[in-house]
Amino acid sequence: MDNAGSKKPCCESVQEFFTSPKFLIYLGHGLSTWGDRMWNFAVAVFLVELYGNSLLLTAVYGLVVAGSVLLLGAIIGDWVDKNPRLKVAQTSLVVQNFAVILCGILLMVVFQFKEQIAELYNGWILTCCYILVISIANIANLASTAMSITIQRDWVVVVAGQDSSKLADMNATVRIIDQLTNILAPMLVGQIMSFGSNFIGCGFIAGWNLCSMCLEYGLLWKVYQKTPALALKAGKKEDDQELKQLNFPKELENGKGTVEGSQLMNEMAVVKADSPKKTSCCYQITEPLRTIRDGWVAYYNQSIFFAGMSLSFLYMTVLGFDCITTGYAYTQGLNGSVLSLLMGASAVSGICGTVAFTWVRKKCGLIRTGFISGVVQLSCLILCVASVFAPGSPFDLSVSPFQDIYSHLTGDSGNLPEADHPASMPNIDGLLVNGSTALPAEELPPLQSYLSVSLLFAGVIAARIGLWSFDLTVTQLIQENVIESERGVINGVQNSMNYLLDLLHFIMVIMAPNPEAFGLLVILSVSFVAMGHIMYFRFAFKSLGRRLFLCCSPEQKAQALPDSPSSLPTTV
């Protein structure tokens, strides 16, 4: 009887966890990100296949997606702020999944009848299909951005309540789910496309999104029912004063700013009564521009402005497992099998970073965790700088960075015929020099020939620990220090900043596309990462002063001022 009685609370606690809003958010996020990762991987492959193994459509799609989020990030965030939480989540979910389903069906039709469609109206119908695919896929990405803002930046904060440790654990778990799905989902859909066909791959993704949409819709409703605080939003109810935000200024806690706090909570409720409605055509046309302007101004005035900017600067880098670094690795003699193992090691390193974040935050506080993460990342990236000058590196500034572009424009690709390219090396534009692959020099011993690329990837993989820990730090700083009525627009502008720096890094690669100049890109990337962390150091030192460098044992933290959002400066 005693044993049975001791087991009952354990069973109840397990059941309580699996029915809690926290777990339901994890489950819904896992389903959502799995579908997103499958689609993001597959759509790039589909566009390459559609345009005759050319990267043109993929490049256009990437440019459209980045440009759309860059321009519309603030508007999307403003829409998230001004509408009820459940409506925003459900609308974003339905639009995103229906767009992917529609795009999948359209791709299936194109793959099945491509030859017949190409003959209609001199190929204009096929061109229209390309435009439709890119446009619909872009709509799906914008809806996914809105979904990410409302769930990861708003719902998670409300479900966590005022428990900063619970918020940190939820953020870390969500990021671990992202890491796992980022590897497993492309592997699954890649196998389906390899052993089946692109037609079957499109059908599988469309079917997955249809089923996933129904499950996610139900999970959102359950989370909303189990968390009454989600029904109350700043400016929507008069009794919202009972919901104290994690980021209220310090004077509110002392009772000095109660009036201002209540006015803030009801600001959106009275805005219609206080300001006259302007319905002129010019006013309505320019309203999106004013929303974008107000969003960027609000972002600049945030106390965490430099922290957000520091995260954006980390996107200006070639030191990641994207197509650029992968292409460079191919030119240095690494095959697909080795690269897959390196990507797996990168994912493990990222997961270690998320786990380390929760532990270091408990020991040192949130702001110090970001400082420590930055030091770790920069220390690891020193290996990448060393790889530029190590034996086996193709680094050579005497080679013109525009040589490849000139060769493609003039049609002079050297004397080596295409058939003579190694079978294991893909013909990647910008990574072939004078028609020959930039393989390690023949006269170098095997160990020396791979020393440079080994140092490069060792630094990249090790730096993921600091990178993901720093990313989680800035994410939680934004969650805790942005008022509820501005959460959407601030996170929308943050996404725009991230995409802006990401676009700049692609422009940087276009200006220096050959492998001989990749070392210069590595040095520039590390420089931008360093500038980002200098910005964060400025933010951290202004927030904590000399306490940033003090030991942070629990006893000392009890005596010192709290490392909390209320202690941060209210303006930059």
Coordinates of C-alpha atoms in Angstrom, one line a residue:
M1 CA 0.0 0.0 0.0
D2 CA 2.8 2.4 0.9
N3 CA 4.6 1.6 -2.4
A4 CA 1.4 2.2 -4.4
G5 CA 0.8 5.5 -2.5
S6 CA 4.3 6.7 -3.2
K7 CA 4.0 6.0 -6.9
K8 CA 0.7 7.8 -7.3
P9 CA 2.1 11.4 -6.9
C10 CA 4.8 10.6 -9.5
C11 CA 2.2 9.4 -12.0
E12 CA 0.1 12.4 -11.3
S13 CA 3.0 14.8 -11.8
V14 CA 3.9 13.1 -15.1
Q15 CA 0.3 13.4 -16.3
E16 CA 0.2 17.0 -15.1
F17 CA 3.3 17.8 -17.1
F18 CA 2.0 16.3 -20.4
T19 CA -1.2 18.2 -20.1
S20 CA 0.4 21.5 -19.0
P21 CA 0.4 24.6 -21.2
K22 CA 4.2 24.4 -21.3
F23 CA 4.3 20.9 -22.8
L24 CA 1.5 21.8 -25.2
I25 CA 3.6 24.7 -26.5
Y26 CA 6.6 22.5 -26.9
L27 CA 4.5 20.0 -28.9
G28 CA 2.9 22.6 -31.1
H29 CA 6.3 24.2 -31.7
G30 CA 7.8 20.9 -32.6
L31 CA 5.1 20.2 -35.2
S32 CA 5.4 23.7 -36.6
T33 CA 9.2 23.8 -36.9
W34 CA 9.3 20.3 -38.3
G35 CA 7.1 21.4 -41.2
D36 CA 9.0 24.7 -41.6
R37 CA 12.4 22.9 -41.8
M38 CA 11.1 20.4 -44.3
W39 CA 9.7 23.1 -46.5
N40 CA 12.7 25.5 -46.2
F41 CA 15.0 22.6 -47.3
A42 CA 12.7 21.3 -50.0
V43 CA 11.7 24.5 -51.6
A44 CA 15.4 25.4 -52.4
V45 CA 15.9 22.0 -54.0
F46 CA 12.6 22.3 -56.0
L47 CA 13.5 25.7 -57.4
V48 CA 16.9 24.4 -58.5
E49 CA 15.3 21.4 -60.2
L50 CA 12.6 23.6 -61.9
Y51 CA 15.2 25.9 -63.5
G52 CA 17.5 23.3 -64.9
N53 CA 19.9 22.9 -62.1
S54 CA 20.5 26.7 -61.9
L55 CA 20.6 28.7 -58.6
L56 CA 18.8 31.7 -60.1
L57 CA 15.3 30.9 -58.8
T58 CA 16.8 30.0 -55.4
A59 CA 18.7 33.3 -55.3
V60 CA 15.6 35.3 -56.3
Y61 CA 13.5 33.5 -53.6
G62 CA 16.1 34.2 -50.9
L63 CA 16.2 37.9 -51.9
V64 CA 12.4 38.2 -51.9
V65 CA 12.1 36.5 -48.5
A66 CA 14.8 38.6 -46.9
G67 CA 13.5 41.8 -48.5
S68 CA 9.9 41.2 -47.4
V69 CA 10.8 40.6 -43.8
L70 CA 13.2 43.6 -43.8
L71 CA 10.4 45.9 -45.1
L72 CA 7.4 44.4 -43.4
G73 CA 8.8 43.2 -40.1
A74 CA 7.5 46.2 -38.2
I75 CA 4.1 46.0 -39.8
I76 CA 3.8 42.3 -38.9
G77 CA 4.8 43.0 -35.3
D78 CA 2.3 45.9 -35.1
W79 CA -0.4 43.6 -36.3
V80 CA 0.5 41.1 -33.7
D81 CA 0.3 43.8 -31.0
K82 CA -3.1 45.2 -32.0
N83 CA -5.0 42.0 -32.3
P84 CA -6.1 39.3 -29.7
R85 CA -3.5 36.6 -29.1
L86 CA -5.6 33.7 -30.2
K87 CA -6.8 35.4 -33.4
V88 CA -3.2 36.2 -34.3
A89 CA -1.9 32.7 -33.7
Q90 CA -4.7 31.0 -35.5
T91 CA -4.7 33.3 -38.5
S92 CA -0.9 33.0 -38.9
L93 CA -1.1 29.2 -38.5
V94 CA -3.8 28.8 -41.2
V95 CA -2.3 31.3 -43.7
Q96 CA 1.2 29.7 -43.3
N97 CA 0.0 26.1 -43.8
F98 CA -2.5 26.8 -46.5
A99 CA 0.2 28.7 -48.4
V100 CA 2.6 25.7 -48.2
I101 CA -0.2 23.3 -49.2
L102 CA -1.1 25.5 -52.2
C103 CA 2.5 25.9 -53.2
G104 CA 3.1 22.1 -52.9
I105 CA 0.1 21.4 -55.1
L106 CA 1.3 23.9 -57.7
L107 CA 4.8 22.4 -57.7
M108 CA 3.3 18.9 -58.2
V109 CA 1.4 20.1 -61.2
V110 CA 4.6 21.8 -62.6
F111 CA 6.8 18.7 -62.1
Q112 CA 4.2 16.4 -63.6
F113 CA 3.4 18.6 -66.7
K114 CA 6.4 20.8 -67.1
E115 CA 7.1 20.0 -70.7
Q116 CA 3.5 20.7 -71.7
I117 CA 3.3 23.9 -69.7
A118 CA 6.6 25.1 -71.2
E119 CA 5.1 24.9 -74.7
L120 CA 2.2 27.2 -73.9
Y121 CA 2.5 30.9 -74.9
N122 CA 6.2 30.5 -75.5
G123 CA 6.9 29.5 -71.9
W124 CA 5.1 32.5 -70.2
I125 CA 2.7 30.2 -68.3
L126 CA 5.7 28.4 -66.8
T127 CA 7.3 31.7 -65.9
C128 CA 4.0 32.7 -64.2
C129 CA 4.1 29.4 -62.3
Y130 CA 7.6 30.3 -61.1
I131 CA 6.4 33.7 -59.9
L132 CA 3.4 32.2 -58.2
V133 CA 5.6 29.6 -56.4
I134 CA 8.0 32.3 -55.1
S135 CA 5.1 34.6 -54.1
I136 CA 3.1 32.0 -52.2
A137 CA 6.2 30.7 -50.5
N138 CA 7.1 34.2 -49.4
I139 CA 3.6 34.6 -47.9
A140 CA 4.1 31.4 -46.0
N141 CA 7.4 32.8 -44.7
L142 CA 5.8 36.1 -43.6
A143 CA 3.0 34.1 -41.8
S144 CA 5.7 31.9 -40.2
T145 CA 7.4 35.1 -38.9
A146 CA 4.2 36.3 -37.3
M147 CA 3.7 32.9 -35.8
S148 CA 7.2 32.9 -34.4
I149 CA 6.8 36.4 -32.8
T150 CA 3.4 35.6 -31.2
I151 CA 4.4 32.2 -29.8
Q152 CA 8.1 32.4 -29.0
R153 CA 8.1 36.1 -28.0
D154 CA 4.7 36.6 -26.4
W155 CA 2.9 33.4 -25.4
V156 CA 6.0 31.9 -23.8
V157 CA 6.4 34.9 -21.6
V158 CA 2.7 34.8 -20.5
V159 CA 2.8 31.1 -19.8
A160 CA 6.0 31.5 -17.8
G161 CA 4.4 34.2 -15.7
Q162 CA 6.8 36.2 -13.6
D163 CA 9.2 33.3 -13.1
S164 CA 12.4 34.2 -14.9
S165 CA 13.9 30.8 -14.4
K166 CA 10.9 29.1 -15.9
L167 CA 11.1 31.5 -18.9
A168 CA 14.8 30.7 -19.4
D169 CA 14.0 26.9 -19.3
M170 CA 11.2 27.3 -21.8
N171 CA 13.4 29.4 -24.2
A172 CA 16.2 26.8 -23.9
T173 CA 13.8 23.9 -24.6
V174 CA 12.3 25.7 -27.6
R175 CA 15.8 26.2 -29.0
I176 CA 16.7 22.6 -28.5
I177 CA 13.6 21.6 -30.5
D178 CA 14.8 24.0 -33.2
Q179 CA 18.2 22.4 -33.3
L180 CA 16.8 18.8 -33.5
T181 CA 14.3 19.6 -36.2
N182 CA 16.8 21.5 -38.2
I183 CA 18.8 18.3 -38.7
L184 CA 16.1 15.5 -38.6
A185 CA 13.4 17.1 -40.8
P186 CA 15.6 17.8 -43.8
M187 CA 17.0 14.2 -43.5
L188 CA 13.5 12.8 -43.7
V189 CA 12.3 14.8 -46.6
G190 CA 15.6 14.3 -48.4
Q191 CA 15.3 10.6 -48.2
I192 CA 11.7 10.7 -49.5
M193 CA 12.9 12.8 -52.4
S194 CA 15.9 10.6 -53.1
F195 CA 14.1 7.3 -53.0
G196 CA 10.8 8.6 -54.4
S197 CA 10.7 11.8 -56.5
N198 CA 10.2 15.5 -56.3
F199 CA 6.5 14.9 -57.0
I200 CA 6.2 12.6 -54.0
G201 CA 8.2 15.0 -51.9
C202 CA 5.8 17.9 -52.7
G203 CA 2.8 15.6 -51.9
F204 CA 4.3 14.5 -48.6
I205 CA 5.0 18.1 -47.4
A206 CA 1.5 19.2 -48.4
G207 CA -0.1 16.3 -46.5
W208 CA 2.1 16.9 -43.5
N209 CA 1.1 20.6 -43.3
L210 CA -2.6 19.7 -43.6
C211 CA -2.4 17.2 -40.7
S212 CA -0.1 19.4 -38.6
M213 CA -2.3 22.4 -39.1
C214 CA -5.3 20.6 -37.5
L215 CA -3.2 19.4 -34.6
E216 CA -1.5 22.7 -33.9
Y217 CA -4.9 24.5 -34.1
G218 CA -6.2 22.3 -31.4
L219 CA -3.1 22.7 -29.3
L220 CA -3.3 26.5 -29.5
W221 CA -6.9 26.3 -28.3
K222 CA -5.9 24.1 -25.3
V223 CA -3.0 26.3 -24.3
Y224 CA -5.3 29.4 -24.5
Q225 CA -8.0 27.7 -22.3
K226 CA -5.4 26.6 -19.7
T227 CA -3.8 30.0 -19.5
P228 CA -6.4 32.7 -18.7
A229 CA -3.7 35.4 -18.8
L230 CA -3.5 34.9 -22.6
A231 CA -7.0 36.4 -22.9
L232 CA -5.9 39.6 -21.3
K233 CA -3.7 41.8 -23.4
A234 CA -2.3 45.3 -22.7
G235 CA -4.9 47.8 -23.6
K236 CA -7.7 45.3 -24.1
K237 CA -9.2 45.0 -20.6
E238 CA -9.4 47.4 -17.7
D239 CA -8.4 44.8 -15.2
D240 CA -5.2 44.2 -17.1
Q241 CA -3.6 46.2 -14.2
E242 CA -3.5 42.9 -12.3
L243 CA -1.0 41.5 -14.7
K244 CA 2.4 42.9 -13.8
Q245 CA 4.9 42.6 -16.6
L246 CA 8.4 41.3 -16.1
N247 CA 9.8 44.5 -17.4
F248 CA 7.9 47.3 -15.5
P249 CA 10.2 50.1 -14.5
K250 CA 11.5 50.1 -11.0
E251 CA 9.4 53.1 -9.9
L252 CA 6.2 51.0 -10.5
E253 CA 7.3 48.6 -7.8
N254 CA 7.8 51.4 -5.3
G255 CA 4.2 52.7 -6.0
K256 CA 5.4 55.9 -7.6
G257 CA 4.3 55.0 -11.1
T258 CA 1.0 53.3 -10.6
V259 CA -0.9 55.9 -12.6
E260 CA 1.5 55.8 -15.4
G261 CA 1.3 52.0 -15.4
S262 CA -2.5 51.9 -15.5
Q263 CA -2.4 54.5 -18.3
L264 CA 0.0 52.2 -20.2
M265 CA -2.2 49.2 -19.8
N266 CA -5.3 51.0 -21.1
E267 CA -3.5 53.1 -23.7
M268 CA -4.8 51.1 -26.7
A269 CA -8.3 51.0 -25.3
V270 CA -8.7 54.7 -25.3
V271 CA -6.7 55.6 -28.4
K272 CA -9.8 55.6 -30.6
A273 CA -11.7 58.0 -28.2
D274 CA -8.7 60.4 -27.8
S275 CA -7.7 60.8 -31.4
P276 CA -9.9 61.7 -34.3
K277 CA -10.3 59.1 -37.0
K278 CA -8.5 60.1 -40.2
T279 CA -10.1 58.3 -43.2
S280 CA -8.5 60.3 -46.0
C281 CA -7.0 58.3 -48.9
C282 CA -3.5 59.8 -48.4
Y283 CA -3.6 59.0 -44.7
Q284 CA -4.5 55.4 -45.2
I285 CA -1.9 55.0 -47.9
T286 CA 0.9 56.4 -45.8
E287 CA -0.2 54.5 -42.6
P288 CA 2.1 51.5 -43.3
L289 CA 5.0 53.9 -43.7
R290 CA 4.2 55.5 -40.3
T291 CA 4.0 52.1 -38.7
I292 CA 7.4 51.2 -40.0
R293 CA 8.8 54.6 -38.8
D294 CA 7.2 54.3 -35.4
G295 CA 8.4 50.7 -35.0
W296 CA 12.1 51.6 -35.7
V297 CA 11.9 54.6 -33.4
A298 CA 10.4 52.5 -30.6
Y299 CA 13.2 49.9 -31.2
Y300 CA 15.9 52.6 -31.0
N301 CA 14.4 53.9 -27.7
Q302 CA 14.4 50.6 -26.0
S303 CA 16.8 49.9 -23.1
I304 CA 17.9 46.8 -24.8
F305 CA 18.7 48.5 -28.1
F306 CA 22.4 47.7 -28.0
A307 CA 21.7 44.1 -27.0
G308 CA 19.4 43.7 -29.9
M309 CA 21.9 45.3 -32.3
S310 CA 24.6 43.0 -31.0
L311 CA 22.6 39.9 -31.9
S312 CA 21.9 41.3 -35.4
F313 CA 25.7 41.8 -36.0
L314 CA 26.2 38.1 -35.5
Y315 CA 24.2 37.5 -38.7
M316 CA 26.9 39.2 -40.8
T317 CA 29.1 36.1 -41.0
V318 CA 30.1 33.3 -43.3
L319 CA 31.0 31.2 -40.3
G320 CA 28.0 29.0 -40.3
F321 CA 26.7 25.8 -42.0
D322 CA 25.0 27.6 -44.8
C323 CA 25.4 27.1 -48.6
I324 CA 28.5 29.4 -48.6
T325 CA 30.6 27.6 -46.1
T326 CA 29.4 24.3 -47.4
G327 CA 30.5 25.3 -50.9
Y328 CA 33.9 26.4 -49.7
A329 CA 34.3 23.1 -47.8
Y330 CA 33.7 21.2 -51.1
T331 CA 36.4 23.2 -52.8
Q332 CA 38.8 22.1 -50.0
G333 CA 38.2 18.4 -50.6
L334 CA 35.6 17.6 -48.0
N335 CA 32.8 15.3 -49.3
G336 CA 29.1 15.2 -48.3
S337 CA 29.6 12.5 -45.8
V338 CA 32.2 14.5 -43.8
L339 CA 30.0 17.6 -44.0
S340 CA 27.0 15.8 -42.7
L341 CA 29.0 14.6 -39.7
L342 CA 30.2 18.2 -39.1
M343 CA 26.7 19.5 -39.2
G344 CA 25.7 16.9 -36.6
A345 CA 28.5 18.0 -34.4
S346 CA 27.4 21.6 -34.9
A347 CA 23.9 20.6 -33.7
V348 CA 25.3 18.9 -30.6
S349 CA 27.4 21.9 -29.9
G350 CA 24.3 24.2 -30.2
I351 CA 22.4 22.0 -27.8
C352 CA 25.2 22.1 -25.3
G353 CA 25.1 25.9 -25.6
T354 CA 21.4 26.0 -24.7
V355 CA 21.9 23.7 -21.7
A356 CA 24.9 25.8 -20.6
F357 CA 22.7 28.9 -20.8
T358 CA 20.3 27.8 -18.2
W359 CA 23.1 26.7 -15.8
V360 CA 25.2 29.9 -16.2
R361 CA 22.2 32.1 -15.9
K362 CA 21.3 30.6 -12.5
K363 CA 24.9 31.1 -11.3
C364 CA 25.8 34.4 -12.8
G365 CA 22.5 36.2 -13.8
L366 CA 21.1 36.9 -17.3
I367 CA 23.2 39.9 -18.3
R368 CA 26.5 38.3 -17.2
T369 CA 25.6 35.1 -19.1
G370 CA 25.5 37.1 -22.3
F371 CA 28.9 38.6 -21.6
I372 CA 30.4 35.1 -20.8
S373 CA 28.8 33.7 -24.0
G374 CA 30.4 36.4 -26.1
V375 CA 33.8 35.8 -24.6
V376 CA 33.4 32.0 -25.3
Q377 CA 32.3 32.6 -28.9
L378 CA 35.1 35.1 -29.7
S379 CA 37.7 32.8 -28.2
C380 CA 36.6 29.9 -30.4
L381 CA 36.5 32.1 -33.5
I382 CA 40.3 32.7 -33.1
L383 CA 40.7 29.2 -34.6
C384 CA 38.9 30.4 -37.7
V385 CA 41.2 33.4 -38.0
A386 CA 44.2 31.1 -37.6
S387 CA 42.9 28.8 -40.3
V388 CA 43.3 31.7 -42.8
F389 CA 47.0 31.6 -42.4
A390 CA 47.5 27.9 -41.7
P391 CA 49.1 25.5 -44.3
G392 CA 46.5 24.4 -46.9
S393 CA 44.7 27.7 -46.9
P394 CA 43.9 29.1 -50.4
F395 CA 44.1 32.6 -49.0
D396 CA 45.7 34.8 -51.7
L397 CA 44.7 38.5 -52.0
S398 CA 46.7 38.8 -55.3
V399 CA 43.8 36.9 -57.1
S400 CA 41.2 39.4 -58.2
P401 CA 37.8 38.8 -56.5
F402 CA 36.1 39.7 -59.8
Q403 CA 38.0 37.1 -61.8
D404 CA 35.2 34.5 -61.7
I405 CA 32.5 37.1 -62.6
Y406 CA 34.6 38.2 -65.6
S407 CA 35.1 34.7 -66.7
H408 CA 31.4 33.9 -66.6
L409 CA 30.4 37.1 -68.4
T410 CA 33.0 36.6 -71.2
G411 CA 32.5 32.8 -71.4
D412 CA 36.2 32.2 -70.8
S413 CA 36.2 29.3 -68.3
G414 CA 39.7 28.1 -68.9
N415 CA 41.0 25.2 -70.8
L416 CA 39.7 22.5 -68.5
P417 CA 36.6 20.9 -70.0
E418 CA 33.6 20.3 -67.8
A419 CA 34.0 16.6 -68.0
D420 CA 37.3 16.9 -66.3
H421 CA 35.9 18.2 -63.1
P422 CA 36.1 15.7 -60.2
A423 CA 32.8 13.8 -60.0
S424 CA 32.7 14.4 -56.2
M425 CA 32.9 18.2 -56.5
P426 CA 29.8 20.1 -57.5
N427 CA 30.1 22.9 -60.0
I428 CA 29.2 25.8 -57.7
D429 CA 29.3 29.2 -59.2
G430 CA 31.8 31.5 -57.6
L431 CA 33.7 28.5 -56.1
L432 CA 35.5 27.4 -59.3
V433 CA 38.5 29.4 -60.3
N434 CA 39.4 29.5 -64.0
G435 CA 37.4 26.3 -64.5
S436 CA 39.4 24.3 -61.9
T437 CA 38.5 23.5 -58.4
A438 CA 40.5 25.1 -55.6
L439 CA 41.7 21.9 -54.1
P440 CA 44.6 21.9 -51.6
A441 CA 48.0 22.2 -53.1
E442 CA 49.4 18.9 -54.3
E443 CA 52.9 19.5 -52.8
L444 CA 51.5 19.7 -49.2
P445 CA 51.4 16.6 -47.0
P446 CA 47.8 15.3 -46.4
L447 CA 47.8 16.5 -42.8
Q448 CA 48.9 20.0 -43.7
S449 CA 46.6 20.2 -46.7
Y450 CA 43.5 19.7 -44.4
L451 CA 44.9 21.7 -41.5
S452 CA 43.3 25.0 -42.5
V453 CA 39.8 23.7 -43.2
S454 CA 40.0 21.6 -40.0
L455 CA 40.8 24.7 -37.9
L456 CA 38.0 26.5 -39.6
F457 CA 35.3 24.0 -38.8
A458 CA 36.7 23.4 -35.3
G459 CA 36.3 27.0 -34.6
V460 CA 32.8 27.2 -36.2
I461 CA 31.5 24.2 -34.3
A462 CA 33.0 25.2 -30.9
A463 CA 31.7 28.8 -31.3
R464 CA 28.1 27.5 -31.5
I465 CA 28.1 27.0 -27.7
G466 CA 28.7 30.7 -27.1
L467 CA 26.5 31.7 -30.1
W468 CA 23.3 29.9 -29.0
S469 CA 23.8 30.8 -25.3
F470 CA 24.2 34.5 -26.4
D471 CA 21.1 34.2 -28.6
L472 CA 19.0 32.9 -25.8
T473 CA 20.3 35.7 -23.5
V474 CA 19.3 38.5 -25.9
T475 CA 16.0 36.8 -26.6
Q476 CA 15.1 36.7 -22.9
L477 CA 16.3 40.3 -22.4
I478 CA 13.9 41.4 -25.1
Q479 CA 11.1 39.3 -23.6
E480 CA 11.6 40.7 -20.1
N481 CA 12.3 44.4 -20.9
V482 CA 9.8 45.2 -23.7
I483 CA 6.4 46.3 -22.6
E484 CA 3.6 44.0 -23.6
S485 CA 1.9 46.5 -25.9
E486 CA 5.1 46.7 -28.0
R487 CA 6.4 43.1 -27.9
G488 CA 5.3 42.4 -31.5
V489 CA 6.6 45.5 -33.2
I490 CA 10.0 45.4 -31.4
N491 CA 10.5 41.7 -32.3
G492 CA 9.4 42.5 -35.8
V493 CA 12.0 45.2 -36.1
Q494 CA 14.6 42.8 -34.6
N495 CA 13.8 40.3 -37.3
S496 CA 14.2 43.0 -39.9
M497 CA 17.6 43.9 -38.5
N498 CA 18.7 40.3 -38.5
Y499 CA 17.7 39.9 -42.2
L500 CA 19.4 43.2 -43.1
L501 CA 22.8 42.0 -41.7
D502 CA 22.2 38.6 -43.3
L503 CA 21.6 40.3 -46.7
L504 CA 24.8 42.3 -46.3
H505 CA 26.8 39.1 -45.7
F506 CA 25.5 37.7 -49.0
I507 CA 26.5 40.9 -50.7
M508 CA 29.9 40.6 -49.2
V509 CA 30.2 37.1 -50.7
I510 CA 29.1 38.3 -54.1
M511 CA 31.9 40.9 -54.1
A512 CA 34.5 38.3 -53.2
P513 CA 33.2 34.9 -54.5
N514 CA 36.4 33.0 -55.1
P515 CA 38.0 30.6 -52.5
E516 CA 41.2 32.7 -52.4
A517 CA 39.2 35.6 -50.9
F518 CA 37.3 33.4 -48.4
G519 CA 40.0 34.1 -45.8
L520 CA 39.2 37.8 -46.1
L521 CA 35.5 37.0 -45.5
V522 CA 36.4 35.0 -42.4
I523 CA 38.4 38.0 -41.0
L524 CA 35.5 40.4 -41.8
S525 CA 33.0 38.0 -40.2
V526 CA 35.0 37.7 -37.0
S527 CA 35.3 41.5 -36.9
F528 CA 31.5 42.0 -37.1
V529 CA 31.0 39.4 -34.4
A530 CA 33.5 41.3 -32.3
M531 CA 31.7 44.6 -32.9
G532 CA 28.4 42.9 -31.9
H533 CA 29.8 41.8 -28.6
I534 CA 31.4 45.2 -28.0
M535 CA 27.9 46.6 -28.3
Y536 CA 26.6 44.1 -25.8
F537 CA 29.5 44.9 -23.4
R538 CA 28.4 48.5 -23.6
F539 CA 24.9 47.6 -22.7
A540 CA 26.0 45.2 -19.9
F541 CA 28.4 47.7 -18.4
K542 CA 25.8 50.5 -18.5
S543 CA 23.3 48.2 -16.8
L544 CA 25.5 46.6 -14.1
G545 CA 28.6 48.9 -14.0
R546 CA 31.6 47.3 -12.2
R547 CA 29.3 44.6 -10.8
L548 CA 29.6 43.0 -14.3
F549 CA 33.0 41.6 -13.3
L550 CA 32.2 40.6 -9.7
C551 CA 31.9 37.0 -8.5
C552 CA 28.3 35.9 -8.5
S553 CA 27.9 33.4 -5.8
P554 CA 24.3 33.1 -4.3
E555 CA 25.5 34.8 -1.1
Q556 CA 27.0 37.8 -2.9
K557 CA 24.0 38.1 -5.2
A558 CA 21.8 38.4 -2.2
Q559 CA 23.9 41.4 -0.9
A560 CA 24.3 43.1 -4.3
L561 CA 21.6 44.8 -6.3
P562 CA 19.4 42.4 -8.2
D563 CA 20.4 41.5 -11.8
S564 CA 16.8 42.0 -12.9
P565 CA 15.0 43.8 -15.7
S566 CA 13.8 46.6 -13.3
S567 CA 17.4 47.6 -12.7
L568 CA 18.1 48.3 -16.4
P569 CA 18.1 51.8 -17.7
T570 CA 14.8 52.9 -19.2
T571 CA 16.4 54.7 -22.1
V572 CA 19.6 54.4 -24.1

